[in-house]
Amino acid sequence: EGDEGDEGDDKKPAEKTTEEDDENNEDDEEMKGIPEFWLTAMSTHEHLSELIQEHDQDVLEYLVDVRTELLENNTSFRLSFVFSENPFFSNTVLYKTYNLDPLPESDEDLIYVGPIFRSTEGSEIEWFEGQDVTVKTTTHKQIKKKGKNAGQTRVVTKTEAQPSFFNFFSPPEVSEDEENPEVLQAASELLHHDYELGEVIRDQIIPKAILWFTGEAQDFDGEGMLDDEEEEEGDEEGDEALVRMFGGAKIGREGDDEDEDADDEENENDEEDPDWKPPANGGEKPPECNTN
C-alpha cells in the first residue's frame, strides 16, 4: 500500500508541470499579439498616417505595444513604444516624454486654462549600420576632369535627412541664445504640433486601439463625436425617419412654421363672409339638430 501511495505522489508533479507548460505557451502566444497591430492602428489615423512613410513600415512591424504613464507631477506624461528584437536598432523601448507645468503661466492669470506645455524629449535610437530610416544615402560616380588624375572615377556618398515616423523621437531643439523671431516662431509651432501628436497617441490611439485597428474609429473624431458633415447627414436621416414614423409631420424641426402657416390659412377661410345669405328655404338642418 505504501508503494502504491508513493507512485501516486510521483505522478502528480508531472501533471502539474504539464499544465504549467501549457499556461506558459498560452502566455507566449498572447505576447506575440496580432501581426502589425499597432502599425495598422496608427496608419488608420489621418494625422499619424501622414508621418508613417513607406520605409517606416518594415520597422513598425516590430512594434508590439504602446503605453502611456503619468509622471510625478500628474500632468507631464511619457509614451513608451515597445519593440521586439529587430534588425534595425538595438533599443527595446523608445520613449517620448512631454513636460508640462501644472502652474499658471502667470500669477496674474485670473482663469486657469490647464497645464502649460514646456518641452519634450525622445530616446536616442541606436540604429544598426545602414538601417537608419531617417536618412537617405545616395552614391554616384564622379569623373575628375582636370589635373594629373584627369579621367579617374571616384564614388561619392551623400547622406541627407528624409521624412520618417522615427523623427518623432528627435523633436526640434532651439539654442537658448537664439534671438531670430522667425526661427523661434517656427520652432514653437513645430513643438506644439509635436505635442498635439502626443495627445492623439495618448488620448485616442492607446485607449481605442482596437477600434483604430478595425477602422471603426474613423467614423468618430477625437472626442468620440461624429464629424460635422456626418452630423448633418444624421439629422437628415433623422428627419426622414420622423416623416415615416409620424405620417409626414416633422416634430421640432424645420417645417413646423410651414404647417402653422397652413393652419392660419384654413382658419382665415373659416371666417364669416359678410356677403353670405341663408338659402330661401331656410336650409336643411343637420340630423343632430332635429328635435322631432
Short mmCIF file of C-alpha atoms in Angstrom, two decimals:
data_model
loop_
_atom_site.label_atom_id
_atom_site.label_comp_id
_atom_site.label_asym_id
_atom_site.label_seq_id
_atom_site.Cartn_x
_atom_site.Cartn_y
_atom_site.Cartn_z
CA GLU A 1 0.00 0.00 0.00
CA GLY A 2 2.89 2.38 0.81
CA ASP A 3 4.40 1.75 -2.63
CA GLU A 4 1.12 2.50 -4.38
CA GLY A 5 0.86 5.79 -2.47
CA ASP A 6 4.40 6.71 -3.49
CA GLU A 7 3.61 6.02 -7.13
CA GLY A 8 0.56 8.27 -6.92
CA ASP A 9 2.63 11.05 -5.39
CA ASP A 10 5.19 10.74 -8.18
CA LYS A 11 2.54 11.22 -10.88
CA LYS A 12 1.01 14.46 -9.50
CA PRO A 13 4.06 16.73 -10.01
CA ALA A 14 4.35 15.51 -13.61
CA GLU A 15 0.73 16.53 -14.34
CA LYS A 16 1.28 19.94 -12.73
CA THR A 17 4.36 20.55 -14.83
CA THR A 18 2.39 19.82 -18.00
CA GLU A 19 -0.32 22.33 -17.00
CA GLU A 20 2.30 24.99 -16.28
CA ASP A 21 3.90 24.40 -19.68
CA ASP A 22 0.52 24.86 -21.38
CA GLU A 23 -0.08 28.12 -19.49
CA ASN A 24 3.37 29.41 -20.43
CA ASN A 25 2.75 28.57 -24.07
CA GLU A 26 -0.55 30.46 -23.99
CA ASP A 27 1.18 33.49 -22.47
CA ASP A 28 3.82 33.37 -25.20
CA GLU A 29 1.12 33.33 -27.87
CA GLU A 30 -0.64 36.31 -26.27
CA MET A 31 2.62 38.26 -26.13
CA LYS A 32 3.10 37.78 -29.85
CA GLY A 33 -0.21 39.55 -30.44
CA ILE A 34 -1.75 40.34 -33.81
CA PRO A 35 0.82 40.90 -36.56
CA GLU A 36 1.21 44.59 -37.47
CA PHE A 37 -1.49 45.56 -34.97
CA TRP A 38 -0.02 48.91 -33.93
CA LEU A 39 1.21 49.73 -37.42
CA THR A 40 -2.32 49.27 -38.73
CA ALA A 41 -3.94 51.14 -35.83
CA MET A 42 -1.70 54.20 -36.21
CA SER A 43 -1.86 54.16 -40.01
CA THR A 44 -5.64 54.42 -39.80
CA HIS A 45 -5.48 57.79 -38.01
CA GLU A 46 -5.29 60.64 -40.52
CA HIS A 47 -2.64 62.65 -38.63
CA LEU A 48 -0.34 59.75 -37.79
CA SER A 49 -0.64 58.24 -41.25
CA GLU A 50 1.00 61.39 -42.60
CA LEU A 51 4.08 60.63 -40.50
CA ILE A 52 4.42 56.97 -41.44
CA GLN A 53 6.42 56.61 -44.65
CA GLU A 54 6.73 53.50 -46.75
CA HIS A 55 10.28 52.92 -45.48
CA ASP A 56 8.97 53.07 -41.87
CA GLN A 57 6.53 50.21 -42.27
CA ASP A 58 9.08 47.40 -42.14
CA VAL A 59 10.40 48.80 -38.85
CA LEU A 60 6.97 49.37 -37.29
CA GLU A 61 6.03 45.75 -37.94
CA TYR A 62 8.18 45.01 -34.86
CA LEU A 63 6.18 47.41 -32.65
CA VAL A 64 4.36 45.19 -30.13
CA ASP A 65 2.94 47.68 -27.63
CA VAL A 66 2.35 51.38 -26.99
CA ARG A 67 1.84 52.61 -23.42
CA THR A 68 1.38 55.88 -21.57
CA GLU A 69 2.11 56.87 -17.98
CA LEU A 70 1.77 60.00 -15.88
CA LEU A 71 4.91 61.37 -14.32
CA GLU A 72 5.43 62.72 -10.80
CA ASN A 73 3.50 65.98 -11.15
CA ASN A 74 0.50 64.14 -12.69
CA THR A 75 0.48 66.44 -15.70
CA SER A 76 3.65 65.50 -17.59
CA PHE A 77 3.44 62.15 -19.35
CA ARG A 78 5.57 59.61 -21.16
CA LEU A 79 4.80 57.44 -24.17
CA SER A 80 6.55 54.08 -24.45
CA PHE A 81 6.89 52.24 -27.76
CA VAL A 82 7.88 48.61 -27.14
CA PHE A 83 9.66 46.73 -29.94
CA SER A 84 10.54 43.10 -30.33
CA GLU A 85 14.05 42.16 -31.42
CA ASN A 86 14.61 43.53 -34.90
CA PRO A 87 17.36 44.13 -37.48
CA PHE A 88 17.02 47.93 -37.42
CA PHE A 89 18.04 49.12 -33.93
CA SER A 90 19.06 47.72 -30.57
CA ASN A 91 16.55 49.62 -28.38
CA THR A 92 13.74 47.52 -26.94
CA VAL A 93 11.73 50.59 -25.87
CA LEU A 94 11.62 54.08 -27.37
CA TYR A 95 10.38 56.83 -25.07
CA LYS A 96 8.81 60.21 -25.78
CA THR A 97 8.35 62.47 -22.75
CA TYR A 98 6.21 65.61 -22.59
CA ASN A 99 6.96 68.04 -19.77
CA LEU A 100 4.06 70.18 -18.61
CA ASP A 101 3.89 72.77 -15.86
CA PRO A 102 0.74 72.43 -13.72
CA LEU A 103 1.01 76.05 -12.55
CA PRO A 104 -0.50 79.03 -14.43
CA GLU A 105 1.78 80.73 -16.93
CA SER A 106 1.48 83.97 -14.95
CA ASP A 107 0.45 84.85 -11.41
CA GLU A 108 -1.85 87.47 -12.92
CA ASP A 109 -3.92 84.90 -14.81
CA LEU A 110 -7.49 85.01 -13.49
CA ILE A 111 -8.66 81.88 -15.27
CA TYR A 112 -6.77 78.60 -15.07
CA VAL A 113 -6.66 77.07 -18.53
CA GLY A 114 -4.74 73.92 -17.61
CA PRO A 115 -1.13 72.75 -17.62
CA ILE A 116 1.36 74.63 -19.80
CA PHE A 117 3.43 72.64 -22.28
CA ARG A 118 7.13 73.35 -21.67
CA SER A 119 9.32 70.86 -23.51
CA THR A 120 9.62 67.39 -24.96
CA GLU A 121 12.39 64.86 -25.33
CA GLY A 122 12.78 61.49 -27.03
CA SER A 123 15.00 58.45 -26.93
CA GLU A 124 18.17 58.32 -28.97
CA ILE A 125 17.70 55.48 -31.41
CA GLU A 126 20.68 53.13 -31.64
CA TRP A 127 20.45 52.25 -35.32
CA PHE A 128 22.40 49.36 -36.72
CA GLU A 129 24.79 50.28 -39.50
CA GLY A 130 22.97 51.09 -42.72
CA GLN A 131 19.50 50.66 -41.16
CA ASP A 132 18.66 54.27 -40.19
CA VAL A 133 15.38 55.06 -41.99
CA THR A 134 15.51 58.76 -41.03
CA VAL A 135 18.29 59.39 -43.55
CA LYS A 136 18.73 58.60 -47.22
CA THR A 137 22.11 57.62 -48.59
CA THR A 138 22.86 58.09 -52.27
CA THR A 139 26.01 57.28 -54.23
CA HIS A 140 27.13 58.48 -57.61
CA LYS A 141 30.26 58.31 -59.69
CA GLN A 142 32.32 61.45 -60.26
CA ILE A 143 34.94 61.76 -63.01
CA LYS A 144 37.81 64.15 -62.47
CA LYS A 145 38.16 66.41 -65.49
CA LYS A 146 41.37 68.32 -64.75
CA GLY A 147 44.80 67.72 -63.27
CA LYS A 148 47.16 64.81 -63.49
CA ASN A 149 44.42 62.42 -62.35
CA ALA A 150 42.00 63.61 -65.00
CA GLY A 151 39.72 60.87 -66.21
CA GLN A 152 39.82 58.94 -62.97
CA THR A 153 36.49 57.95 -61.42
CA ARG A 154 35.58 58.07 -57.75
CA VAL A 155 32.41 57.14 -55.87
CA VAL A 156 30.80 59.93 -53.84
CA THR A 157 28.42 59.04 -50.99
CA LYS A 158 25.88 61.61 -49.81
CA THR A 159 23.64 61.30 -46.76
CA GLU A 160 20.64 63.54 -46.20
CA ALA A 161 17.67 63.57 -43.87
CA GLN A 162 14.32 62.28 -45.09
CA PRO A 163 10.76 62.24 -43.67
CA SER A 164 10.17 59.41 -41.21
CA PHE A 165 7.91 58.48 -38.31
CA PHE A 166 11.04 57.99 -36.22
CA ASN A 167 11.85 61.71 -36.44
CA PHE A 168 9.09 61.87 -33.81
CA PHE A 169 11.76 60.88 -31.27
CA SER A 170 14.03 63.80 -32.26
CA PRO A 171 11.99 66.94 -31.52
CA PRO A 172 13.40 70.28 -32.71
CA GLU A 173 15.87 71.97 -30.40
CA VAL A 174 16.41 75.72 -30.20
CA SER A 175 19.52 77.31 -28.78
CA GLU A 176 18.97 79.42 -25.68
CA ASP A 177 20.91 82.20 -27.42
CA GLU A 178 18.63 82.19 -30.46
CA GLU A 179 17.04 85.61 -30.98
CA ASN A 180 15.69 85.39 -34.51
CA PRO A 181 11.89 85.72 -34.08
CA GLU A 182 11.18 83.71 -37.24
CA VAL A 183 13.28 80.80 -36.03
CA LEU A 184 11.67 80.93 -32.58
CA GLN A 185 8.18 81.09 -34.09
CA ALA A 186 8.84 78.14 -36.42
CA ALA A 187 10.28 76.07 -33.57
CA SER A 188 7.32 76.91 -31.34
CA GLU A 189 4.84 75.79 -34.00
CA LEU A 190 6.72 72.54 -34.58
CA LEU A 191 6.85 71.78 -30.86
CA HIS A 192 3.16 72.42 -30.32
CA HIS A 193 2.31 70.28 -33.34
CA ASP A 194 4.50 67.58 -31.82
CA TYR A 195 2.60 67.91 -28.53
CA GLU A 196 -0.72 67.54 -30.35
CA LEU A 197 0.53 64.30 -31.87
CA GLY A 198 1.49 63.11 -28.39
CA GLU A 199 -2.05 63.84 -27.19
CA VAL A 200 -3.50 61.95 -30.16
CA ILE A 201 -1.49 58.86 -29.27
CA ARG A 202 -2.26 59.16 -25.54
CA ASP A 203 -5.97 60.04 -25.73
CA GLN A 204 -7.14 58.39 -28.95
CA ILE A 205 -4.85 55.64 -30.21
CA ILE A 206 -3.96 53.87 -26.95
CA PRO A 207 -7.42 53.70 -25.29
CA LYS A 208 -9.22 52.84 -28.57
CA ALA A 209 -6.50 50.84 -30.31
CA ILE A 210 -8.84 48.01 -31.36
CA LEU A 211 -11.27 50.45 -32.98
CA TRP A 212 -8.43 52.09 -34.90
CA PHE A 213 -7.15 48.67 -35.96
CA THR A 214 -10.56 47.64 -37.30
CA GLY A 215 -11.18 51.06 -38.83
CA GLU A 216 -14.33 51.70 -36.82
CA ALA A 217 -12.78 54.70 -35.07
CA GLN A 218 -12.56 56.54 -38.39
CA ASP A 219 -16.26 57.33 -38.06
CA PHE A 220 -15.54 59.41 -34.99
CA ASP A 221 -13.27 62.30 -34.15
CA GLY A 222 -11.01 62.57 -31.09
CA GLU A 223 -13.87 63.15 -28.66
CA GLY A 224 -15.95 60.27 -29.93
CA MET A 225 -18.38 62.60 -31.70
CA LEU A 226 -19.42 62.43 -35.32
CA ASP A 227 -17.88 64.92 -37.73
CA ASP A 228 -19.97 67.95 -38.72
CA GLU A 229 -20.82 66.55 -42.16
CA GLU A 230 -21.87 63.25 -40.63
CA GLU A 231 -23.97 65.11 -38.06
CA GLU A 232 -25.79 66.92 -40.89
CA GLU A 233 -26.35 63.65 -42.72
CA GLY A 234 -27.59 62.13 -39.47
CA ASP A 235 -30.04 65.00 -38.99
CA GLU A 236 -31.41 64.49 -42.50
CA GLU A 237 -31.79 60.77 -41.94
CA GLY A 238 -33.47 61.51 -38.61
CA ASP A 239 -35.91 63.86 -40.36
CA GLU A 240 -36.79 61.16 -42.88
CA ALA A 241 -37.33 58.67 -40.07
CA LEU A 242 -39.64 61.12 -38.31
CA VAL A 243 -41.60 61.63 -41.52
CA ARG A 244 -42.11 57.89 -41.87
CA MET A 245 -42.96 57.49 -38.20
CA PHE A 246 -45.42 60.35 -37.86
CA GLY A 247 -47.06 60.26 -41.28
CA GLY A 248 -45.27 63.26 -42.75
CA ALA A 249 -45.27 65.54 -39.70
CA LYS A 250 -41.85 66.72 -38.55
CA ILE A 251 -41.62 67.35 -34.84
CA GLY A 252 -39.49 70.16 -33.50
CA ARG A 253 -37.65 70.64 -36.80
CA GLU A 254 -37.75 72.84 -39.88
CA GLY A 255 -41.17 72.74 -41.50
CA ASP A 256 -43.15 73.45 -38.33
CA ASP A 257 -43.57 77.08 -39.41
CA GLU A 258 -45.00 75.98 -42.76
CA ASP A 259 -47.56 73.79 -41.00
CA GLU A 260 -48.55 76.72 -38.79
CA ASP A 261 -48.95 78.97 -41.83
CA ALA A 262 -51.22 76.38 -43.48
CA ASP A 263 -53.33 76.22 -40.30
CA ASP A 264 -53.64 80.02 -40.30
CA GLU A 265 -54.86 79.98 -43.89
CA GLU A 266 -57.51 77.38 -43.02
CA ASN A 267 -58.65 79.49 -40.06
CA GLU A 268 -58.92 82.54 -42.29
CA ASN A 269 -61.08 80.58 -44.74
CA ASP A 270 -63.38 79.59 -41.87
CA GLU A 271 -64.18 83.24 -41.02
CA GLU A 272 -67.73 84.51 -41.93
CA ASP A 273 -68.24 86.01 -45.36
CA PRO A 274 -70.01 89.38 -44.97
CA ASP A 275 -71.91 88.87 -48.29
CA TRP A 276 -73.22 85.42 -47.37
CA LYS A 277 -77.02 84.98 -47.14
CA PRO A 278 -79.02 81.94 -45.97
CA PRO A 279 -80.93 79.95 -48.61
CA ALA A 280 -84.56 80.92 -49.26
CA ASN A 281 -85.93 77.66 -47.84
CA GLY A 282 -84.05 78.25 -44.63
CA GLY A 283 -81.67 75.45 -45.38
CA GLU A 284 -81.72 71.97 -44.06
CA LYS A 285 -80.62 71.36 -40.54
CA PRO A 286 -78.18 68.62 -39.83
CA PRO A 287 -79.81 65.48 -38.37
CA GLU A 288 -78.41 66.05 -34.92
CA CYS A 289 -80.23 69.38 -34.73
CA ASN A 290 -83.68 67.91 -35.37
CA THR A 291 -85.60 67.66 -32.11
CA ASN A 292 -88.67 65.92 -33.50
#
